mmCIF file of C-alpha atoms in Angstrom:
data_model
loop_
_atom_site.group_PDB
_atom_site.id
_atom_site.type_symbol
_atom_site.label_atom_id
_atom_site.label_comp_id
_atom_site.label_asym_id
_atom_site.label_seq_id
_atom_site.Cartn_x
_atom_site.Cartn_y
_atom_site.Cartn_z
ATOM 1 C CA UNK A 194 -19.566 13.851 -73.119
ATOM 2 C CA UNK A 195 -19.513 16.061 -69.364
ATOM 3 C CA UNK A 196 -17.091 18.542 -70.839
ATOM 4 C CA UNK A 197 -19.580 18.197 -74.530
ATOM 5 C CA UNK A 198 -22.425 19.054 -72.124
ATOM 6 C CA UNK A 199 -20.900 21.934 -70.260
ATOM 7 C CA UNK A 200 -20.173 23.695 -73.502
ATOM 8 C CA UNK A 201 -24.191 22.890 -75.043
ATOM 9 C CA UNK A 202 -25.578 23.452 -71.814
ATOM 10 C CA UNK A 203 -23.685 26.446 -70.890
ATOM 11 C CA UNK A 204 -25.406 27.780 -74.924
ATOM 12 C CA UNK A 205 -28.518 26.280 -73.823
ATOM 13 C CA UNK A 206 -28.544 27.711 -70.844
ATOM 14 C CA UNK A 207 -28.841 31.815 -72.094
ATOM 15 C CA UNK A 208 -31.269 30.384 -74.925
ATOM 16 C CA UNK A 209 -34.137 29.570 -72.333
ATOM 17 C CA UNK A 210 -33.002 32.630 -70.166
ATOM 18 C CA UNK A 211 -33.496 35.395 -72.633
ATOM 19 C CA UNK A 212 -36.569 33.741 -73.413
ATOM 20 C CA UNK A 213 -38.570 34.150 -70.264
ATOM 21 C CA UNK A 214 -39.023 38.167 -70.655
ATOM 22 C CA UNK A 215 -40.849 37.363 -73.820
ATOM 23 C CA UNK A 216 -43.020 34.711 -72.627
ATOM 24 C CA UNK A 217 -43.662 36.382 -69.443
ATOM 25 C CA UNK A 218 -44.505 39.874 -71.823
ATOM 26 C CA UNK A 219 -46.673 37.784 -73.896
ATOM 27 C CA UNK A 220 -48.590 36.571 -71.175
ATOM 28 C CA UNK A 221 -49.613 40.919 -69.696
ATOM 29 C CA UNK A 222 -51.083 41.078 -72.788
ATOM 30 C CA UNK A 223 -52.898 38.715 -73.373
ATOM 31 C CA UNK A 224 -54.666 38.935 -70.178
ATOM 32 C CA UNK A 225 -55.070 42.009 -70.714
ATOM 33 C CA UNK A 226 -56.945 40.781 -74.012
ATOM 34 C CA UNK A 227 -58.595 37.685 -72.199
ATOM 35 C CA UNK A 228 -60.580 40.361 -70.078
ATOM 36 C CA UNK A 229 -61.346 42.528 -72.420
ATOM 37 C CA UNK A 230 -63.850 40.513 -74.129
ATOM 38 C CA UNK A 231 -67.584 38.724 -73.842
ATOM 39 C CA UNK A 232 -68.785 35.741 -73.454
ATOM 40 C CA UNK A 233 -70.562 36.060 -77.180
ATOM 41 C CA UNK A 234 -67.147 36.235 -79.110
ATOM 42 C CA UNK A 235 -64.651 34.181 -76.639
ATOM 43 C CA UNK A 236 -62.289 31.756 -78.987
ATOM 44 C CA UNK A 237 -62.826 28.009 -79.652
ATOM 45 C CA UNK A 238 -58.397 28.212 -78.274
ATOM 46 C CA UNK A 239 -60.727 29.476 -74.439
ATOM 47 C CA UNK A 240 -63.448 27.411 -75.787
ATOM 48 C CA UNK A 241 -63.321 25.240 -71.220
ATOM 49 C CA UNK A 242 -65.662 21.839 -72.688
ATOM 50 C CA UNK A 243 -66.426 18.554 -71.137
ATOM 51 C CA UNK A 244 -62.795 16.330 -71.579
ATOM 52 C CA UNK A 245 -64.382 12.842 -73.049
ATOM 53 C CA UNK A 246 -60.686 12.616 -74.559
ATOM 54 C CA UNK A 247 -57.453 14.973 -73.479
ATOM 55 C CA UNK A 248 -54.098 14.993 -74.722
ATOM 56 C CA UNK A 249 -50.645 15.484 -74.123
ATOM 57 C CA UNK A 250 -47.930 16.936 -75.256
ATOM 58 C CA UNK A 251 -44.558 14.506 -73.760
ATOM 59 C CA UNK A 252 -41.093 16.487 -74.222
ATOM 60 C CA UNK A 253 -38.926 14.292 -73.313
ATOM 61 C CA UNK A 254 -34.973 14.225 -74.646
ATOM 62 C CA UNK A 255 -33.609 11.584 -77.204
ATOM 63 C CA UNK A 256 -30.588 10.575 -75.612
ATOM 64 C CA UNK A 257 -29.693 8.785 -72.655
ATOM 65 C CA UNK A 258 -26.800 9.187 -70.190
ATOM 66 C CA UNK A 259 -28.851 11.843 -68.124
ATOM 67 C CA UNK A 260 -28.888 10.013 -64.775
ATOM 68 C CA UNK A 261 -32.566 9.950 -63.216
ATOM 69 C CA UNK A 262 -34.030 13.334 -65.626
ATOM 70 C CA UNK A 263 -35.960 11.081 -68.292
ATOM 71 C CA UNK A 264 -36.531 7.805 -65.593
ATOM 72 C CA UNK A 265 -38.979 11.059 -63.341
ATOM 73 C CA UNK A 266 -39.491 13.089 -66.563
ATOM 74 C CA UNK A 267 -41.528 9.640 -67.751
ATOM 75 C CA UNK A 268 -42.877 8.945 -63.997
ATOM 76 C CA UNK A 269 -45.188 12.082 -64.175
ATOM 77 C CA UNK A 270 -46.048 11.576 -67.330
ATOM 78 C CA UNK A 271 -47.463 8.344 -66.066
ATOM 79 C CA UNK A 272 -49.068 9.595 -63.061
ATOM 80 C CA UNK A 273 -50.761 12.089 -65.252
ATOM 81 C CA UNK A 274 -52.093 9.533 -67.412
ATOM 82 C CA UNK A 275 -53.428 7.075 -63.842
ATOM 83 C CA UNK A 276 -54.367 9.692 -62.037
ATOM 84 C CA UNK A 277 -55.075 13.493 -62.986
ATOM 85 C CA UNK A 278 -56.398 12.962 -66.736
ATOM 86 C CA UNK A 279 -59.585 11.934 -65.911
ATOM 87 C CA UNK A 280 -60.007 10.758 -69.786
ATOM 88 C CA UNK A 281 -58.708 8.753 -72.189
ATOM 89 C CA UNK A 282 -55.297 10.098 -73.388
ATOM 90 C CA UNK A 283 -53.392 10.437 -76.369
ATOM 91 C CA UNK A 284 -49.545 12.008 -76.347
ATOM 92 C CA UNK A 285 -48.137 13.836 -79.091
ATOM 93 C CA UNK A 286 -43.855 12.454 -77.863
ATOM 94 C CA UNK A 287 -41.769 15.114 -78.935
ATOM 95 C CA UNK A 288 -38.906 12.955 -78.499
ATOM 96 C CA UNK A 289 -37.369 9.269 -78.527
ATOM 97 C CA UNK A 290 -36.864 8.748 -74.635
ATOM 98 C CA UNK A 291 -41.314 9.834 -73.794
ATOM 99 C CA UNK A 292 -42.009 7.882 -76.999
ATOM 100 C CA UNK A 293 -40.394 4.909 -76.085
ATOM 101 C CA UNK A 294 -41.776 4.663 -72.652
ATOM 102 C CA UNK A 295 -45.460 5.250 -74.091
ATOM 103 C CA UNK A 296 -44.939 2.646 -76.850
ATOM 104 C CA UNK A 297 -43.860 -0.466 -74.252
ATOM 105 C CA UNK A 298 -46.762 1.292 -71.642
ATOM 106 C CA UNK A 299 -49.339 0.569 -75.147
ATOM 107 C CA UNK A 300 -50.219 3.952 -74.647
ATOM 108 C CA UNK A 301 -52.078 5.053 -78.234
ATOM 109 C CA UNK A 302 -49.619 7.870 -79.930
ATOM 110 C CA UNK A 303 -50.402 10.638 -81.806
ATOM 111 C CA UNK A 304 -48.197 11.567 -83.666
ATOM 112 C CA UNK A 305 -44.027 11.769 -82.584
ATOM 113 C CA UNK A 306 -41.560 13.952 -83.828
ATOM 114 C CA UNK A 307 -37.929 12.731 -82.684
ATOM 115 C CA UNK A 308 -35.536 14.486 -85.045
ATOM 116 C CA UNK A 309 -35.440 17.871 -83.682
ATOM 117 C CA UNK A 310 -32.405 19.680 -84.204
ATOM 118 C CA UNK A 311 -30.152 20.281 -80.670
ATOM 119 C CA UNK A 312 -30.925 24.032 -80.878
ATOM 120 C CA UNK A 313 -35.277 24.060 -82.585
ATOM 121 C CA UNK A 314 -36.712 27.265 -83.899
ATOM 122 C CA UNK A 315 -40.333 28.828 -83.810
ATOM 123 C CA UNK A 316 -41.204 27.340 -87.026
ATOM 124 C CA UNK A 317 -39.553 23.365 -85.838
ATOM 125 C CA UNK A 318 -41.999 24.120 -83.328
ATOM 126 C CA UNK A 319 -45.004 24.752 -85.500
ATOM 127 C CA UNK A 320 -46.017 20.860 -86.814
ATOM 128 C CA UNK A 321 -45.844 20.506 -83.157
ATOM 129 C CA UNK A 322 -48.375 22.877 -82.801
ATOM 130 C CA UNK A 323 -50.578 23.007 -86.425
ATOM 131 C CA UNK A 324 -51.227 19.625 -84.740
ATOM 132 C CA UNK A 325 -52.887 19.844 -80.909
ATOM 133 C CA UNK A 326 -54.386 22.557 -82.472
ATOM 134 C CA UNK A 327 -56.007 21.091 -85.676
ATOM 135 C CA UNK A 328 -57.062 18.608 -83.026
ATOM 136 C CA UNK A 329 -58.258 20.097 -80.301
ATOM 137 C CA UNK A 330 -60.401 22.627 -82.827
ATOM 138 C CA UNK A 331 -62.409 19.718 -84.646
ATOM 139 C CA UNK A 332 -62.641 17.920 -81.252
ATOM 140 C CA UNK A 333 -60.724 15.268 -80.795
ATOM 141 C CA UNK A 334 -59.458 16.431 -77.755
ATOM 142 C CA UNK A 335 -61.369 18.977 -74.876
ATOM 143 C CA UNK A 336 -58.176 19.429 -73.492
ATOM 144 C CA UNK A 337 -54.416 19.341 -73.756
ATOM 145 C CA UNK A 338 -51.540 19.308 -71.848
ATOM 146 C CA UNK A 339 -47.711 19.488 -71.731
ATOM 147 C CA UNK A 340 -45.143 17.335 -70.554
ATOM 148 C CA UNK A 341 -41.600 18.943 -69.992
ATOM 149 C CA UNK A 342 -39.048 19.538 -67.407
ATOM 150 C CA UNK A 343 -38.363 22.487 -65.917
ATOM 151 C CA UNK A 344 -35.000 24.018 -65.336
ATOM 152 C CA UNK A 345 -34.216 25.279 -62.678
ATOM 153 C CA UNK A 346 -30.909 25.298 -61.622
ATOM 154 C CA UNK A 347 -27.223 23.230 -62.817
ATOM 155 C CA UNK A 348 -28.679 20.815 -59.915
ATOM 156 C CA UNK A 349 -31.542 21.019 -60.772
ATOM 157 C CA UNK A 350 -34.566 19.993 -62.797
ATOM 158 C CA UNK A 351 -37.730 18.937 -62.225
ATOM 159 C CA UNK A 352 -41.423 17.607 -64.344
ATOM 160 C CA UNK A 353 -43.350 19.459 -65.078
ATOM 161 C CA UNK A 354 -46.791 20.057 -66.435
ATOM 162 C CA UNK A 355 -49.501 22.959 -68.343
ATOM 163 C CA UNK A 356 -52.339 22.581 -69.511
ATOM 164 C CA UNK A 357 -52.754 24.320 -73.334
ATOM 165 C CA UNK A 358 -55.858 23.998 -74.142
ATOM 166 C CA UNK A 359 -58.012 25.973 -73.189
ATOM 167 C CA UNK A 360 -56.286 28.680 -72.891
ATOM 168 C CA UNK A 361 -56.265 29.602 -69.603
ATOM 169 C CA UNK A 362 -55.680 33.451 -69.213
ATOM 170 C CA UNK A 363 -52.961 34.045 -66.923
ATOM 171 C CA UNK A 364 -52.864 37.316 -63.345
ATOM 172 C CA UNK A 365 -55.140 40.414 -65.468
ATOM 173 C CA UNK A 366 -53.900 43.295 -64.667
ATOM 174 C CA UNK A 367 -54.415 44.176 -60.760
ATOM 175 C CA UNK A 368 -52.250 40.834 -59.701
ATOM 176 C CA UNK A 369 -49.184 42.154 -63.080
ATOM 177 C CA UNK A 370 -50.497 46.416 -62.315
ATOM 178 C CA UNK A 371 -52.310 48.321 -65.051
ATOM 179 C CA UNK A 372 -51.414 48.372 -68.873
ATOM 180 C CA UNK A 373 -52.670 50.351 -71.103
ATOM 181 C CA UNK A 374 -52.859 48.891 -73.974
ATOM 182 C CA UNK A 375 -54.381 49.382 -77.319
ATOM 183 C CA UNK A 376 -55.361 47.508 -80.233
ATOM 184 C CA UNK A 377 -55.668 47.591 -84.172
ATOM 185 C CA UNK A 378 -57.611 46.911 -85.494
ATOM 186 C CA UNK A 379 -59.685 45.368 -82.373
ATOM 187 C CA UNK A 380 -58.641 43.499 -79.354
ATOM 188 C CA UNK A 381 -59.864 40.218 -80.784
ATOM 189 C CA UNK A 382 -58.781 40.150 -83.639
ATOM 190 C CA UNK A 383 -55.794 40.376 -81.809
ATOM 191 C CA UNK A 384 -56.551 38.055 -79.586
ATOM 192 C CA UNK A 385 -57.505 35.351 -82.292
ATOM 193 C CA UNK A 386 -54.040 35.487 -83.669
ATOM 194 C CA UNK A 387 -51.867 35.919 -80.912
ATOM 195 C CA UNK A 388 -53.020 32.520 -79.733
ATOM 196 C CA UNK A 389 -51.630 30.449 -81.850
ATOM 197 C CA UNK A 390 -48.113 31.985 -81.423
ATOM 198 C CA UNK A 391 -48.676 31.675 -77.427
ATOM 199 C CA UNK A 392 -49.804 27.690 -78.373
ATOM 200 C CA UNK A 393 -46.401 27.909 -80.395
ATOM 201 C CA UNK A 394 -44.336 30.249 -78.436
ATOM 202 C CA UNK A 395 -45.098 27.701 -75.124
ATOM 203 C CA UNK A 396 -44.473 24.959 -76.723
ATOM 204 C CA UNK A 397 -41.357 26.700 -78.070
ATOM 205 C CA UNK A 398 -40.411 27.434 -73.958
ATOM 206 C CA UNK A 399 -41.139 23.361 -72.970
ATOM 207 C CA UNK A 400 -38.282 22.598 -75.327
ATOM 208 C CA UNK A 401 -35.995 25.008 -74.591
ATOM 209 C CA UNK A 402 -36.490 24.256 -70.461
ATOM 210 C CA UNK A 403 -35.593 20.606 -71.669
ATOM 211 C CA UNK A 404 -32.932 20.643 -73.566
ATOM 212 C CA UNK A 405 -31.108 23.088 -71.154
ATOM 213 C CA UNK A 406 -32.559 20.127 -68.172
ATOM 214 C CA UNK A 407 -31.300 17.028 -70.133
ATOM 215 C CA UNK A 408 -27.666 18.263 -70.946
ATOM 216 C CA UNK A 409 -27.369 20.423 -66.924
ATOM 217 C CA UNK A 410 -28.229 16.123 -65.869
ATOM 218 C CA UNK A 411 -25.674 14.699 -68.296
ATOM 219 C CA UNK A 412 -22.953 16.712 -66.911
ATOM 220 C CA UNK A 413 -23.395 15.628 -63.996
ATOM 221 C CA UNK A 414 -23.462 12.113 -64.420
ATOM 222 C CA UNK A 415 -21.423 12.447 -66.734
ATOM 223 C CA UNK A 416 -18.770 13.820 -63.851
ATOM 224 C CA UNK A 417 -21.128 11.870 -61.517
ATOM 225 C CA UNK A 418 -19.812 8.722 -63.370
ATOM 226 C CA UNK A 419 -15.380 10.527 -63.536
ATOM 227 C CA UNK A 420 -15.601 10.873 -60.003
ATOM 228 C CA UNK A 421 -16.913 6.615 -59.405
ATOM 229 C CA UNK A 422 -14.488 5.241 -62.229
ATOM 230 C CA UNK A 423 -11.611 7.575 -59.564
ATOM 231 C CA UNK A 424 -12.804 6.220 -56.961
ATOM 232 C CA UNK A 425 -13.078 2.508 -58.380
ATOM 233 C CA UNK A 426 -9.435 2.939 -59.921
ATOM 234 C CA UNK A 427 -7.539 4.051 -56.456
ATOM 235 C CA UNK A 428 -9.497 0.615 -54.696
ATOM 236 C CA UNK A 429 -8.531 -1.708 -57.338
ATOM 237 C CA UNK A 430 -4.979 -0.388 -57.143
ATOM 238 C CA UNK A 431 -5.122 -0.106 -52.907
ATOM 239 C CA UNK A 432 -5.653 -3.906 -53.845
ATOM 240 C CA UNK A 433 -2.701 -4.713 -56.629
ATOM 241 C CA UNK A 434 -0.128 -2.803 -54.936
ATOM 242 C CA UNK A 435 -1.584 -5.407 -51.353
ATOM 243 C CA UNK A 436 -1.678 -8.513 -53.706
ATOM 244 C CA UNK A 437 1.465 -7.633 -54.575
ATOM 245 C CA UNK A 438 3.187 -7.437 -50.999
ATOM 246 C CA UNK A 439 1.859 -10.172 -50.022
ATOM 247 C CA UNK A 440 3.346 -12.267 -53.001
ATOM 248 C CA UNK A 441 7.133 -10.357 -52.329
ATOM 249 C CA UNK A 442 6.266 -10.964 -48.455
ATOM 250 C CA UNK A 443 5.289 -14.655 -48.490
ATOM 251 C CA UNK A 444 8.786 -14.991 -51.546
ATOM 252 C CA UNK A 445 11.267 -13.259 -49.374
ATOM 253 C CA UNK A 446 10.121 -15.933 -46.686
ATOM 254 C CA UNK A 447 10.562 -18.855 -49.364
ATOM 255 C CA UNK A 448 13.681 -18.049 -49.875
ATOM 256 C CA UNK A 449 15.132 -16.802 -45.904
ATOM 257 C CA UNK A 450 13.607 -19.784 -44.516
ATOM 258 C CA UNK A 451 15.747 -21.614 -47.888
ATOM 259 C CA UNK A 452 18.798 -20.836 -46.402
ATOM 260 C CA UNK A 453 17.691 -21.394 -43.343
ATOM 261 C CA UNK A 454 17.719 -24.882 -44.178
ATOM 262 C CA UNK A 455 20.515 -24.767 -46.496
ATOM 263 C CA UNK A 456 23.086 -23.056 -43.794
ATOM 264 C CA UNK A 457 22.345 -26.426 -40.927
ATOM 265 C CA UNK A 458 22.150 -28.235 -43.848
#
């Protein structure tokens, strides 16, 4: 399992690293577009409302044997639900570990997606984004938060919480350097078309990060399990040899004692 996880990790890591520049470029365009909007033409996905009901997209693995990764992720999701949401939370579960955890603790599931392929595409993510966008647009909930595991390195993966809706525009061009974009037919039209794709991309990126984190955690966990098994084998072999040597020594002593007694007799 360590070998299989290592081979899958390589491809998952490549996909994560390749997708990050695309997300940053998308954020640059979104920041520029958001700065050009006025209060009269703010898209619905940017409107901030009082939070009466919240939704959480929980991206978790489908399988275990990954060390503390599922437990850390579920613990972070619980902290958000209990202490940070400030309102009742409905859960969109992506992955069996998160779904089972939320079901055991009585949390309401709005939807669950547990049959995604090992190498998902944007088409696989589209139903998830439609659930949260439609729910937010219809007023079923007033904030959507994404909870997933961020891939830092092979030895480090950390739970992350990111707000999906309302969309928080990234830092503007003053922070990132001036960019002169020309939009056709208009900045508002482009922004309205870009926001759903931005939500979809963030969920897709979270899936890639979570998948790479899972394979890294599984590889390390299986390596530790293998090392522990070798340690147990070494300890048991040493104990066996000691017991065997003691038995041989006892038999030799008994034979020597019997021979000595026979000579004296």
